[in-house]
Coordinates of C-alpha atoms in Angstrom, one line a residue:
H205 CA -60.4 22.7 -144.0
H206 CA -57.6 22.5 -146.8
S207 CA -56.3 26.2 -146.0
V208 CA -55.4 24.6 -142.1
L209 CA -54.2 21.9 -143.9
I210 CA -51.4 23.8 -145.4
V211 CA -51.3 26.8 -143.1
E212 CA -49.9 22.8 -141.4
A213 CA -48.0 22.0 -143.9
L214 CA -45.5 25.3 -144.2
G215 CA -44.8 25.5 -141.1
A216 CA -44.3 29.9 -141.0
Y217 CA -46.9 31.3 -143.0
R218 CA -49.2 31.4 -139.9
K219 CA -51.8 33.6 -141.8
D220 CA -52.8 33.3 -145.3
T221 CA -55.7 34.2 -147.6
S222 CA -57.1 31.8 -150.5
G223 CA -59.2 32.1 -153.4
L224 CA -61.2 30.5 -156.4
F225 CA -60.3 31.2 -160.0
A226 CA -62.4 31.0 -162.5
D227 CA -60.7 27.8 -164.4
G228 CA -61.6 25.8 -160.8
R229 CA -57.6 26.9 -159.7
V230 CA -57.0 28.1 -156.0
M231 CA -54.1 30.1 -155.3
L232 CA -52.7 30.6 -151.5
N233 CA -52.4 33.8 -150.6
S234 CA -50.1 34.7 -147.5
R235 CA -49.1 36.9 -145.2
A236 CA -44.8 37.3 -144.7
K237 CA -42.0 40.0 -143.9
G238 CA -41.5 41.7 -146.9
Y239 CA -44.0 40.5 -149.2
R240 CA -47.0 38.2 -149.6
K241 CA -46.1 35.1 -150.7
V242 CA -48.5 33.1 -153.3
A243 CA -48.3 29.4 -154.6
L244 CA -50.7 27.7 -156.9
S245 CA -53.3 24.5 -156.5
T246 CA -54.7 23.0 -160.3
D247 CA -56.4 20.5 -158.1
G248 CA -59.0 21.9 -156.1
G249 CA -56.2 22.7 -153.0
V250 CA -55.0 19.1 -152.0
S251 CA -51.3 20.8 -153.4
Y252 CA -49.8 23.1 -153.7
G253 CA -47.0 24.9 -156.4
P254 CA -44.6 25.7 -155.0
L255 CA -44.1 29.7 -152.9
H256 CA -42.9 33.2 -154.4
D257 CA -43.0 35.9 -152.7
D258 CA -45.2 38.6 -154.8
S259 CA -43.1 41.3 -154.9
T260 CA -46.4 44.0 -155.5
L261 CA -47.8 42.9 -152.6
I262 CA -46.3 44.6 -149.6
D263 CA -46.6 43.1 -146.5
P264 CA -45.5 44.0 -142.9
A265 CA -46.9 39.9 -142.4
N266 CA -50.5 41.0 -141.5
N267 CA -53.2 39.3 -143.1
G268 CA -54.8 39.8 -146.2
A269 CA -58.4 39.2 -147.4
I270 CA -58.9 38.0 -151.5
L271 CA -62.1 38.0 -152.8
R272 CA -63.2 37.1 -157.7
L273 CA -65.3 40.2 -158.0
D274 CA -67.1 38.3 -160.4
P275 CA -67.7 35.2 -159.0
T276 CA -70.4 33.4 -160.8
A277 CA -69.0 34.9 -164.4
K278 CA -68.0 32.5 -166.9
A279 CA -64.2 31.9 -167.5
S280 CA -65.1 32.8 -170.4
N281 CA -65.9 36.1 -169.5
A282 CA -62.8 39.0 -168.6
R283 CA -64.2 39.8 -166.1
A284 CA -64.5 36.3 -163.8
H285 CA -60.5 37.3 -163.7
W286 CA -60.7 40.4 -161.8
L287 CA -59.2 39.7 -158.4
L288 CA -59.7 41.9 -155.2
F289 CA -57.5 41.8 -152.4
S290 CA -56.3 44.1 -149.5
N291 CA -53.6 44.3 -146.3
T292 CA -51.7 46.8 -144.6
A293 CA -49.6 47.3 -147.8
H294 CA -46.3 48.3 -146.1
P295 CA -42.9 46.3 -145.4
T296 CA -43.0 46.1 -141.7
Q297 CA -45.7 48.8 -140.1
R298 CA -49.2 47.2 -139.8
T299 CA -50.5 51.0 -141.6
N300 CA -51.5 52.4 -145.5
L301 CA -54.7 49.5 -145.8
T302 CA -54.5 48.7 -149.7
L303 CA -57.3 47.3 -151.8
R304 CA -55.8 46.4 -154.7
L305 CA -57.5 45.3 -158.7
S306 CA -56.3 42.5 -160.9
C307 CA -57.6 41.8 -163.8
D308 CA -55.9 37.7 -164.7
D309 CA -55.8 36.4 -161.3
G310 CA -53.6 37.4 -159.8
T311 CA -50.5 37.8 -162.0
T312 CA -50.9 41.4 -162.3
W313 CA -52.1 43.8 -159.7
P314 CA -52.6 47.3 -161.6
A315 CA -55.2 48.7 -159.9
S316 CA -55.1 50.3 -156.2
Q317 CA -56.3 52.4 -153.6
V318 CA -55.9 53.2 -149.7
I319 CA -58.7 52.6 -147.3
D320 CA -56.6 54.0 -144.9
A321 CA -53.2 55.6 -144.6
G322 CA -53.2 55.0 -141.1
P323 CA -52.4 52.6 -138.5
S324 CA -54.7 49.4 -139.7
A325 CA -54.9 45.6 -139.4
Y326 CA -56.7 42.1 -140.6
S327 CA -58.9 43.0 -143.0
T328 CA -61.5 41.5 -145.4
V329 CA -63.9 42.6 -148.5
T330 CA -67.7 41.4 -149.6
M331 CA -69.1 42.2 -152.9
L332 CA -72.1 43.9 -151.7
D333 CA -73.7 45.0 -154.8
R334 CA -71.8 43.9 -158.7
N335 CA -70.2 47.9 -159.0
T336 CA -69.9 48.6 -154.8
V337 CA -67.4 46.1 -152.0
G338 CA -67.6 46.6 -147.8
V339 CA -63.8 46.8 -146.4
L340 CA -63.6 46.0 -142.7
Y341 CA -60.6 46.6 -140.9
E342 CA -59.1 46.6 -137.7
R343 CA -58.5 50.7 -137.9
G344 CA -55.6 52.4 -134.8
D345 CA -53.6 51.3 -132.2
Y346 CA -56.1 47.9 -132.7
E347 CA -59.2 51.0 -130.5
W348 CA -61.8 50.1 -134.1
I349 CA -63.7 48.2 -136.7
S350 CA -64.2 50.2 -139.4
F351 CA -66.6 50.0 -142.6
R352 CA -65.9 51.4 -145.5
R353 CA -68.2 51.1 -148.8
V354 CA -65.7 51.6 -152.1
D355 CA -66.9 51.9 -155.5
V356 CA -64.6 50.6 -157.6
R357 CA -65.4 51.0 -161.3
G358 CA -62.5 52.7 -161.5
M359 CA -60.1 51.1 -160.6
A360 CA -62.0 48.5 -163.3
K361 CA -60.9 50.7 -165.5
R362 CA -58.0 49.5 -165.8
C363 CA -59.0 46.0 -166.5
V364 CA -61.0 46.7 -169.5
K365 CA -59.0 46.9 -172.8

């Protein structure tokens, strides 16, 4: 219910996704032309800080998805702060569906993998096992719903120091 209230309060940002961090903070990640808009909450999503552009998350104002890679990891474990994010990474067109990995709760996104370079739209991500996620997305000119299994171990190497 918080997402609906947030969207109404923010007006122009009609579609958003949110992620719960290991430390209890919530990230609002909203579609917007050019770049995703991001705001953080420290009170469980009741209120949010100011919105800002995330210049790494290029976006044509399309839906995306965010997922903690290991939601059972304790906050003291580095893996607890790894996030996956999917969206169409193009400034104006719904194309170039990309999966990104953050090692620091979305502050930076050092690893990415193109899932589909062609026309694509809404996407969602789910864990299949410790090293594999499933990406479900609209492909083509809204002609197909496609599913891709993605082994994230290659991207995760960017998080291991």
